[in-house]
Tab-separated table of C-alpha atoms in Angstrom:
chain	number	residue	atom	x	y	z
A	1	MET	CA	6.043	15.079	23.720
A	2	GLN	CA	5.514	15.225	27.527
A	3	ASN	CA	4.412	11.972	28.652
A	4	ASN	CA	5.682	10.097	31.667
A	5	ARG	CA	3.666	6.949	31.056
A	6	PHE	CA	4.050	5.987	27.569
A	7	ILE	CA	3.788	2.132	27.143
A	8	ASP	CA	0.397	0.618	26.302
A	9	LEU	CA	1.287	-2.994	26.607
A	10	PRO	CA	-2.227	-4.323	26.303
A	11	SER	CA	-2.804	-2.663	22.931
A	12	ILE	CA	0.403	-4.096	21.546
A	13	ARG	CA	-0.607	-7.711	22.599
A	14	GLN	CA	-4.177	-7.160	21.264
A	15	HIS	CA	-3.217	-5.595	17.775
A	16	PHE	CA	-0.441	-8.161	17.156
A	17	PRO	CA	-1.169	-10.645	14.400
A	18	CYS	CA	-3.021	-13.472	16.171
A	19	SER	CA	-0.956	-16.110	14.220
A	20	ILE	CA	2.348	-14.641	15.449
A	21	ALA	CA	3.674	-14.746	19.075
A	22	LEU	CA	5.253	-11.592	20.343
A	23	PRO	CA	9.043	-11.782	19.512
A	24	GLU	CA	11.136	-12.587	22.585
A	25	ARG	CA	13.369	-9.432	22.219
A	26	LEU	CA	10.276	-7.369	22.035
A	27	ILE	CA	8.936	-8.914	25.292
A	28	GLU	CA	12.229	-8.229	26.888
A	29	LEU	CA	12.264	-4.635	25.786
A	30	LEU	CA	8.551	-4.083	26.940
A	31	THR	CA	9.310	-5.796	30.281
A	32	LEU	CA	12.241	-3.610	30.934
A	33	LEU	CA	10.230	-0.387	30.443
A	34	HIS	CA	6.750	-1.276	31.396
A	35	GLN	CA	6.637	-0.958	35.049
A	36	LYS	CA	8.216	2.419	35.323
A	37	TYR	CA	6.510	3.890	32.144
A	38	ARG	CA	3.395	2.046	32.361
A	39	TYR	CA	0.353	4.088	30.554
A	40	TYR	CA	-2.653	4.460	32.580
A	41	HIS	CA	-4.345	7.726	31.278
A	42	CYS	CA	-3.075	11.290	30.281
A	43	ASP	CA	-3.499	13.840	27.673
A	44	GLU	CA	-0.894	12.272	25.356
A	45	GLU	CA	-1.178	9.380	23.225
A	46	PRO	CA	1.236	6.439	24.599
A	47	LEU	CA	4.449	6.108	22.441
A	48	LEU	CA	4.751	2.294	22.441
A	49	LYS	CA	1.209	1.238	21.544
A	50	GLY	CA	-0.298	-1.260	19.052
A	51	VAL	CA	-2.508	-0.384	16.194
A	52	PHE	CA	-3.926	-2.215	13.013
A	53	PHE	CA	-2.369	-1.244	9.572
A	54	ASP	CA	-5.218	0.763	7.963
A	55	ASP	CA	-3.414	2.681	5.275
A	56	TYR	CA	-3.120	2.348	1.406
A	57	TYR	CA	-6.119	1.164	-0.588
A	58	ILE	CA	-7.056	-1.341	2.137
A	59	LYS	CA	-8.913	0.763	4.390
A	60	ASN	CA	-10.462	-1.464	6.893
A	61	GLY	CA	-7.536	-2.398	9.035
A	62	ASN	CA	-8.084	-6.199	8.443
A	63	ASP	CA	-6.710	-7.040	5.015
A	64	LEU	CA	-2.971	-6.382	5.980
A	65	ALA	CA	-3.404	-6.707	9.780
A	66	ASN	CA	-1.698	-10.241	9.796
A	67	HIS	CA	1.474	-8.685	7.979
A	68	PHE	CA	2.363	-5.921	10.474
A	69	GLY	CA	2.929	-5.823	14.116
A	70	ILE	CA	3.028	-2.265	15.105
A	71	PHE	CA	4.321	-1.515	18.433
A	72	MET	CA	5.308	2.229	18.406
A	73	LEU	CA	3.936	5.691	17.343
A	74	SER	CA	6.251	8.722	16.622
A	75	SER	CA	5.395	12.210	17.979
A	76	VAL	CA	3.904	13.014	14.636
A	77	GLY	CA	1.666	9.860	14.418
A	78	ASP	CA	3.922	7.712	12.261
A	79	ARG	CA	3.664	3.981	13.065
A	80	VAL	CA	6.815	1.648	13.556
A	81	GLY	CA	6.567	-1.988	13.722
A	82	TYR	CA	7.396	-5.474	12.223
A	83	TRP	CA	6.675	-6.414	8.626
A	84	PHE	CA	5.705	-9.976	8.215
A	85	TYR	CA	5.800	-10.464	4.348
A	86	GLU	CA	5.366	-13.858	2.842
A	87	ASP	CA	8.301	-16.412	3.570
A	88	CYS	CA	9.720	-14.117	6.242
A	89	SER	CA	10.476	-15.707	9.527
A	90	PRO	CA	8.949	-13.665	12.491
A	91	ASP	CA	12.480	-13.971	14.038
A	92	ASN	CA	13.850	-12.105	10.883
A	93	ALA	CA	11.207	-9.721	10.120
A	94	PRO	CA	12.414	-6.125	9.283
A	95	ILE	CA	11.062	-2.894	11.079
A	96	VAL	CA	9.182	-0.579	9.061
A	97	ILE	CA	7.831	3.000	9.367
A	98	ILE	CA	4.436	3.824	8.191
A	99	HIS	CA	3.744	7.554	7.536
A	100	GLU	CA	1.582	9.684	5.177
A	101	SER	CA	3.859	9.213	2.252
A	102	GLY	CA	4.100	5.505	2.406
A	103	CYS	CA	6.266	2.676	4.143
A	104	LEU	CA	9.935	2.324	4.579
A	105	VAL	CA	12.233	-0.278	5.941
A	106	LEU	CA	14.125	1.216	9.012
A	107	ALA	CA	16.148	-1.754	10.087
A	108	ASN	CA	16.662	-5.490	9.691
A	109	SER	CA	15.573	-6.268	13.201
A	110	LEU	CA	14.445	-4.878	16.574
A	111	GLU	CA	18.086	-4.765	17.784
A	112	GLU	CA	19.205	-2.686	14.729
A	113	PHE	CA	16.334	-0.480	15.024
A	114	LEU	CA	17.451	0.307	18.635
A	115	GLU	CA	20.840	1.026	17.388
A	116	ARG	CA	19.750	3.366	14.848
A	117	LEU	CA	17.571	4.958	17.468
A	118	ILE	CA	20.365	5.482	19.865
A	119	GLN	CA	22.616	6.811	17.230
A	120	ASP	CA	19.984	8.885	15.591
A	121	THR	CA	20.637	7.156	12.142
A	122	PHE	CA	17.441	7.239	10.219
A	123	TRP	CA	18.280	9.334	7.441
A	124	ASP	CA	15.508	11.971	6.595
A	125	TYR	CA	12.432	9.659	7.274
A	126	CYS	CA	12.486	10.343	11.074
A	127	CYS	CA	14.872	11.198	14.019
A	128	ARG	CA	15.501	10.285	17.785
A	129	SER	CA	13.555	13.250	19.005
A	130	ASP	CA	10.200	11.850	17.259
A	131	PHE	CA	10.371	9.190	19.806
A	132	GLU	CA	11.350	11.079	22.907
A	133	THR	CA	9.121	11.527	25.690
A	134	ASP	CA	9.784	13.719	28.650
A	135	PRO	CA	13.462	14.666	28.371
A	136	ASN	CA	13.917	13.690	32.035
A	137	ASN	CA	12.904	10.145	31.341
A	138	GLY	CA	15.853	9.165	29.280
A	139	TRP	CA	14.225	5.925	28.169
A	140	ILE	CA	16.321	5.610	25.093
A	141	ASP	CA	19.528	5.981	27.219
A	142	GLU	CA	18.135	3.222	29.299
A	143	VAL	CA	17.773	1.002	26.431
A	144	ASP	CA	21.387	1.786	25.287
A	145	ILE	CA	22.528	0.427	28.748
A	146	TRP	CA	20.222	-2.681	28.351
A	147	LEU	CA	21.709	-3.524	25.082
A	148	HIS	CA	25.110	-3.232	26.586
A	149	GLU	CA	24.709	-5.033	29.470
A	150	VAL	CA	21.930	-7.443	29.069
A	151	VAL	CA	21.721	-8.224	25.299
A	152	GLN	CA	25.525	-7.748	25.149
A	153	ILE	CA	25.229	-5.729	21.890
A	154	ILE	CA	27.418	-2.634	21.561
A	155	PRO	CA	25.635	-0.251	19.115
A	156	ARG	CA	27.341	0.314	15.984
A	157	THR	CA	28.653	3.848	15.063
A	158	ARG	CA	26.802	6.122	12.738
A	159	GLU	CA	29.141	5.326	9.950
A	160	GLU	CA	28.733	1.666	10.525
A	161	LEU	CA	25.061	1.966	10.198
A	162	LEU	CA	24.736	4.037	6.995
A	163	PHE	CA	23.933	0.899	4.899
A	164	ASP	CA	20.271	0.672	3.454
A	165	PRO	CA	18.401	-2.245	5.153
A	166	SER	CA	15.772	-2.337	2.600
A	167	LYS	CA	18.066	-4.122	0.095
A	168	ASN	CA	17.585	-7.294	2.333
A	169	HIS	CA	13.712	-7.501	1.727
A	170	PRO	CA	11.383	-7.179	-1.097
A	171	ASP	CA	10.461	-3.633	-2.270
A	172	ILE	CA	7.670	-2.806	0.143
A	173	TRP	CA	6.125	-0.332	-2.517
A	174	ASP	CA	5.833	-3.071	-4.986
A	175	TRP	CA	4.531	-5.535	-2.339
A	176	LEU	CA	1.778	-3.058	-1.420
A	177	ASP	CA	0.860	-2.376	-5.151
A	178	GLN	CA	0.471	-6.140	-5.621
A	179	LYS	CA	-1.737	-6.341	-2.355
A	180	HIS	CA	-3.614	-3.338	-3.784
A	181	ILE	CA	-4.099	-5.211	-7.074
A	182	GLN	CA	-5.288	-8.312	-5.331
A	183	GLN	CA	-7.846	-6.403	-3.134
A	184	ARG	CA	-9.075	-4.529	-6.287
A	185	GLU	CA	-9.802	-7.843	-8.137
A	186	LYS	CA	-11.634	-9.241	-5.027
A	187	VAL	CA	-14.011	-6.426	-4.424
A	188	ALA	CA	-14.138	-4.539	-7.689
A	189	PRO	CA	-17.387	-6.018	-9.355
A	190	TRP	CA	-19.707	-5.014	-6.442
A	191	GLU	CA	-17.747	-2.071	-5.144
A	192	GLU	CA	-17.479	-0.167	-8.307
A	193	ASP	CA	-21.307	-0.305	-9.001
A	194	LEU	CA	-21.987	0.803	-5.634
A	195	MET	CA	-19.493	3.622	-5.950
A	196	HIS	CA	-21.241	4.792	-9.129
A	197	GLN	CA	-24.675	4.934	-7.407
A	198	ILE	CA	-23.181	6.859	-4.481
A	199	ALA	CA	-21.587	9.374	-6.768
A	200	ASP	CA	-24.815	9.819	-8.520
A	201	VAL	CA	-26.651	10.606	-5.009
A	202	MET	CA	-23.725	12.910	-3.991
A	203	SER	CA	-23.221	14.559	-7.381
A	204	PRO	CA	-24.428	18.101	-6.153
A	205	TYR	CA	-21.693	17.988	-3.501
A	206	PHE	CA	-18.617	17.286	-5.578
A	207	PRO	CA	-15.864	19.914	-5.471
A	208	THR	CA	-15.245	21.920	-8.471
A	209	GLU	CA	-11.460	22.406	-7.838
A	210	SER	CA	-8.450	20.098	-7.116
A	211	SER	CA	-9.881	19.174	-3.414
A	212	LEU	CA	-12.215	16.894	-1.920
A	213	SER	CA	-15.340	17.146	0.212
A	214	ASP	CA	-15.633	14.683	3.034
A	215	PHE	CA	-18.583	13.313	5.178
A	216	GLU	CA	-18.633	11.225	8.186
A	217	ILE	CA	-21.463	8.860	8.625
A	218	GLN	CA	-22.466	7.408	12.041
A	219	ILE	CA	-24.340	4.169	11.661
A	220	ALA	CA	-25.437	1.520	14.448
A	221	GLY	CA	-28.562	-0.526	14.209
A	222	SER	CA	-31.265	1.597	12.790
A	223	CYS	CA	-29.620	4.810	13.527
A	224	PHE	CA	-28.088	6.774	10.665
A	225	GLU	CA	-26.449	10.268	10.681
A	226	ILE	CA	-24.300	12.294	8.273
A	227	HIS	CA	-21.880	14.611	9.893
A	228	ARG	CA	-19.497	17.472	8.567
A	229	GLY	CA	-21.229	19.658	5.947
A	230	CYS	CA	-24.556	18.246	7.018
A	231	SER	CA	-26.785	21.149	5.636
A	232	GLN	CA	-30.544	20.789	5.503
A	233	ARG	CA	-29.920	20.049	1.773
A	234	MET	CA	-27.805	17.370	2.563
A	235	ILE	CA	-30.379	15.777	4.983
A	236	LYS	CA	-32.741	15.531	1.874
A	237	HIS	CA	-30.261	13.190	0.139
A	238	ALA	CA	-29.624	11.103	3.290
A	239	GLU	CA	-32.494	8.909	2.474
A	240	ALA	CA	-31.189	7.952	-0.827
A	241	LEU	CA	-27.661	7.547	0.375
A	242	GLU	CA	-28.403	5.433	3.509
A	243	PRO	CA	-29.452	2.135	1.764
A	244	LEU	CA	-26.220	2.545	-0.561
A	245	ILE	CA	-23.993	2.807	2.490
A	246	ARG	CA	-25.768	0.140	4.442
A	247	GLU	CA	-25.210	-2.331	1.646
A	248	PHE	CA	-21.486	-1.387	1.018
A	249	ARG	CA	-21.029	-1.590	4.979
A	250	GLU	CA	-22.488	-5.018	4.905
A	251	ARG	CA	-20.598	-6.393	1.962
A	252	ARG	CA	-17.406	-4.890	3.602
A	253	SER	CA	-18.030	-6.653	6.560
A	254	GLN	CA	-17.755	-9.934	4.974
A	255	THR	CA	-13.977	-9.295	4.423
A	256	HIS	CA	-13.587	-9.323	8.130
A	257	PRO	CA	-12.782	-12.861	9.922
A	258	GLU	CA	-15.561	-12.132	12.473
A	259	ASN	CA	-17.961	-10.243	10.059
A	260	ARG	CA	-17.497	-6.900	12.032
A	261	ARG	CA	-19.596	-4.009	10.644
A	262	TRP	CA	-18.357	-0.383	10.629
A	263	PHE	CA	-19.849	2.073	13.045
A	264	VAL	CA	-18.220	5.125	11.484
A	265	VAL	CA	-17.991	5.434	7.672
A	266	TYR	CA	-16.051	8.024	5.903
A	267	LEU	CA	-17.185	9.294	2.399
A	268	ASP	CA	-14.645	11.378	0.198
A	269	LEU	CA	-16.018	13.085	-2.808
A	270	LEU	CA	-13.086	13.863	-5.155
A	271	SER	CA	-12.993	16.752	-7.730
A	272	SER	CA	-12.428	13.928	-10.398
A	273	GLY	CA	-16.120	12.911	-9.857
A	274	SER	CA	-15.108	9.668	-7.974
A	275	VAL	CA	-15.919	8.598	-4.395
A	276	ASN	CA	-13.981	6.885	-1.752
A	277	VAL	CA	-15.803	4.890	0.913
A	278	TYR	CA	-13.895	3.524	4.072
A	279	GLY	CA	-14.161	3.049	7.708
A	280	ASN	CA	-12.433	1.499	10.643
A	281	PHE	CA	-13.871	-1.343	12.658
A	282	ASP	CA	-12.845	0.173	16.074
A	283	ASP	CA	-14.124	3.790	15.749
A	284	VAL	CA	-16.982	4.578	18.258
A	285	PRO	CA	-19.770	6.582	16.645
A	286	SER	CA	-20.845	9.955	18.141
A	287	PHE	CA	-24.450	10.511	17.288
A	288	ARG	CA	-26.038	13.977	17.847
A	289	GLN	CA	-29.755	13.500	17.313
A	290	VAL	CA	-30.502	9.882	17.772
A	291	LYS	CA	-29.400	7.143	20.441
A	292	PRO	CA	-28.500	3.592	19.518
A	293	THR	CA	-29.540	0.961	21.946
A	294	LEU	CA	-27.281	-1.760	23.453
A	295	GLN	CA	-29.147	-4.268	21.140
A	296	ASP	CA	-28.083	-2.223	18.130
A	297	TYR	CA	-24.381	-2.672	19.214
A	298	ILE	CA	-25.053	-6.434	19.939
A	299	ASP	CA	-26.599	-7.013	16.476
A	300	ASP	CA	-24.103	-5.094	14.669
A	301	LEU	CA	-21.318	-6.662	16.394
A	302	ARG	CA	-22.680	-9.968	16.096
A	303	LEU	CA	-21.856	-10.698	19.667
A	304	GLU	CA	-24.476	-13.635	19.974
A	305	SER	CA	-22.501	-15.655	17.226
A	306	HIS	CA	-19.043	-14.420	18.254
A	307	THR	CA	-19.053	-14.550	22.182
A	308	ASN	CA	-15.284	-14.111	22.537
A	309	LEU	CA	-14.973	-11.256	20.022
A	310	TRP	CA	-12.098	-8.602	20.964
A	311	ILE	CA	-13.242	-5.062	20.326
A	312	SER	CA	-11.325	-1.894	20.944
A	313	ARG	CA	-11.118	-0.356	24.418
A	314	ASP	CA	-13.403	2.625	23.538
A	315	LEU	CA	-16.056	0.442	21.933
A	316	ASN	CA	-15.894	-1.925	24.779
A	317	LEU	CA	-16.509	0.729	27.304
A	318	GLU	CA	-19.287	2.176	25.454
A	319	VAL	CA	-21.004	-1.038	25.089
A	320	LEU	CA	-20.648	-1.451	28.956
A	321	ARG	CA	-21.922	2.072	29.584
A	322	LEU	CA	-25.001	1.306	27.500
A	323	SER	CA	-25.555	-1.748	29.756
A	324	LEU	CA	-25.518	0.321	32.759
A	325	VAL	CA	-27.802	3.044	31.175
A	326	GLU	CA	-30.527	0.363	30.327
A	327	ASP	CA	-30.145	-1.247	33.749
A	328	CYS	CA	-29.159	-4.594	32.418
A	329	HIS	CA	-25.542	-4.568	33.239
A	330	ALA	CA	-25.529	-7.832	35.514
A	331	THR	CA	-27.324	-9.947	32.695
A	332	PHE	CA	-25.087	-8.405	30.029
A	333	ILE	CA	-21.860	-9.243	31.550
A	334	GLN	CA	-23.057	-12.739	32.540
A	335	THR	CA	-23.924	-13.336	28.979
A	336	TYR	CA	-20.618	-11.711	27.624
A	337	PRO	CA	-18.023	-12.153	30.411
A	338	HIS	CA	-15.082	-11.449	28.267
A	339	LEU	CA	-15.973	-7.870	27.887
A	340	VAL	CA	-15.185	-7.281	31.414
A	341	GLN	CA	-12.041	-9.597	31.467
A	342	PHE	CA	-9.661	-6.765	30.711
A	343	ASP	CA	-5.857	-7.432	30.354
A	344	PRO	CA	-4.377	-7.289	33.846
A	345	ASP	CA	-2.136	-4.540	32.633
A	346	ASP	CA	-4.854	-2.537	30.989
A	347	ASP	CA	-5.197	0.301	33.581
A	348	PRO	CA	-7.144	2.545	31.384
A	349	SER	CA	-9.954	0.097	30.849
A	350	TRP	CA	-10.231	-0.916	34.595
A	351	SER	CA	-10.103	2.956	35.782
A	352	GLN	CA	-12.638	3.953	33.155
A	353	TYR	CA	-14.986	0.803	33.857
A	354	GLY	CA	-14.777	1.553	37.774
A	355	ASP	CA	-15.572	5.306	36.894
A	356	LEU	CA	-18.801	3.946	34.904
A	357	LEU	CA	-19.907	1.747	37.741
A	358	PHE	CA	-19.534	4.519	40.214
A	359	GLN	CA	-21.254	7.007	38.223
A	360	PHE	CA	-24.328	4.394	38.162
A	361	LYS	CA	-23.903	3.585	41.950
A	362	HIS	CA	-22.433	0.246	41.543
A	363	TYR	CA	-19.900	1.267	44.155
A	364	LYS	CA	-18.769	-2.419	45.388
A	365	ALA	CA	-18.126	-3.227	41.658
A	366	ALA	CA	-16.425	0.122	41.337
A	367	ILE	CA	-14.098	-0.793	44.220
A	368	SER	CA	-13.224	-4.148	42.799
A	369	ALA	CA	-12.167	-2.424	39.518
A	370	TYR	CA	-9.915	-0.050	41.130
A	371	ASN	CA	-8.449	-2.647	43.310
A	372	HIS	CA	-7.283	-4.459	40.052
A	373	ILE	CA	-5.036	-1.483	39.280
A	374	LEU	CA	-3.798	-1.191	42.813
A	375	ALA	CA	-2.870	-4.678	43.010
A	376	ASP	CA	-0.149	-4.211	40.474
A	377	ASP	CA	0.681	-0.408	41.098
A	378	SER	CA	-0.137	0.679	44.631
A	379	ASN	CA	1.592	4.087	43.928
A	380	ARG	CA	-1.573	5.452	42.162
A	381	PRO	CA	-2.996	8.198	44.456
A	382	ASP	CA	-5.737	9.048	41.906
A	383	ILE	CA	-7.095	5.631	42.152
A	384	VAL	CA	-6.826	5.193	45.952
A	385	GLU	CA	-8.915	8.488	45.838
A	386	LYS	CA	-11.367	7.012	43.588
A	387	ARG	CA	-11.739	3.879	45.675
A	388	GLU	CA	-12.219	5.961	48.962
A	389	GLN	CA	-14.740	7.877	47.306
A	390	ALA	CA	-16.621	4.614	46.396
A	391	GLN	CA	-16.193	3.449	49.966
A	392	GLN	CA	-17.701	6.658	51.345
A	393	ALA	CA	-20.661	6.443	48.993
A	394	ILE	CA	-21.286	2.937	50.416
A	395	GLN	CA	-21.315	4.253	53.923
A	396	HIS	CA	-23.791	7.141	53.182
A	397	SER	CA	-26.136	5.022	51.124
């Protein structure tokens, strides 16, 4: 993992459970590393990054989001974070890893997790190299020094860390199973009926062997497209499938605190004859043949009734792009000012927003966006160059 800028602090703040403050020790750790390794934009995903829990049966990233505070990704995409189960004090929450085969308790605390990271004591679940960035950075060694000198914790030896931390907490598998049952009881009456109807429409496309056929549906406002395996024959069935997907999407949005709708819906057809429908509230649709309007997004996000709605960085920038395309940007951001009130540390948003403004010849506004970054980090020749280009464009316009 070659990444010199690997801490996306705004995403950790934004994805952490709203009802739980960032733990003080985590804040201290992020503050230690943030200025030196602050993420702004590169080909690699950041290592320290916040995401929602969106695994298991609960697919929409909301049902269990308040129980997990994810702050780190491994090089293979495993997520690491706090597990806030019932009756667990945020100050004593264990650190868990979430990967394809399930969840495991890695440590009883953040401090213990860092000890295990330093000593490379994670059994077979993961290893220190999964969390390395550019070897020249040595950020884990810096954390070792910080634990010694600031936190005044001397990391235990590998032998001292051989105990199983999961014994101090509920069985996470049983806990997830219970959540699964609760969710099934909540949605089964309508969901199973819709699943059967979708299966009937999609019956020609079920795999015959032990595998699955998957489809990706883009949906925004009146726009509806099916991707992956989208042959002419598939298009003939889209008219019958669309109202079912829209109903599923609408009902699923009722489980979200802000009634958010999916823009990308994933449909899996299993060889057993069953179907699985799920989505993610933060995905940005990629239409090929149709173009949704800004009003489509305003309606589907229900912005008019949720004027302080937080949306993902990519979705936010797409909505801002459409306001520029439709030449209503000034009115739009006056109506929804929170969509341009980025986190002061969110360099990718400020930079990409500045690029959009430059592209649509809003040069002064672009300079202002770039200045937000340079005010905090003047050692950004790429942003200085962009600002100079905008200044030159003003002179020549």
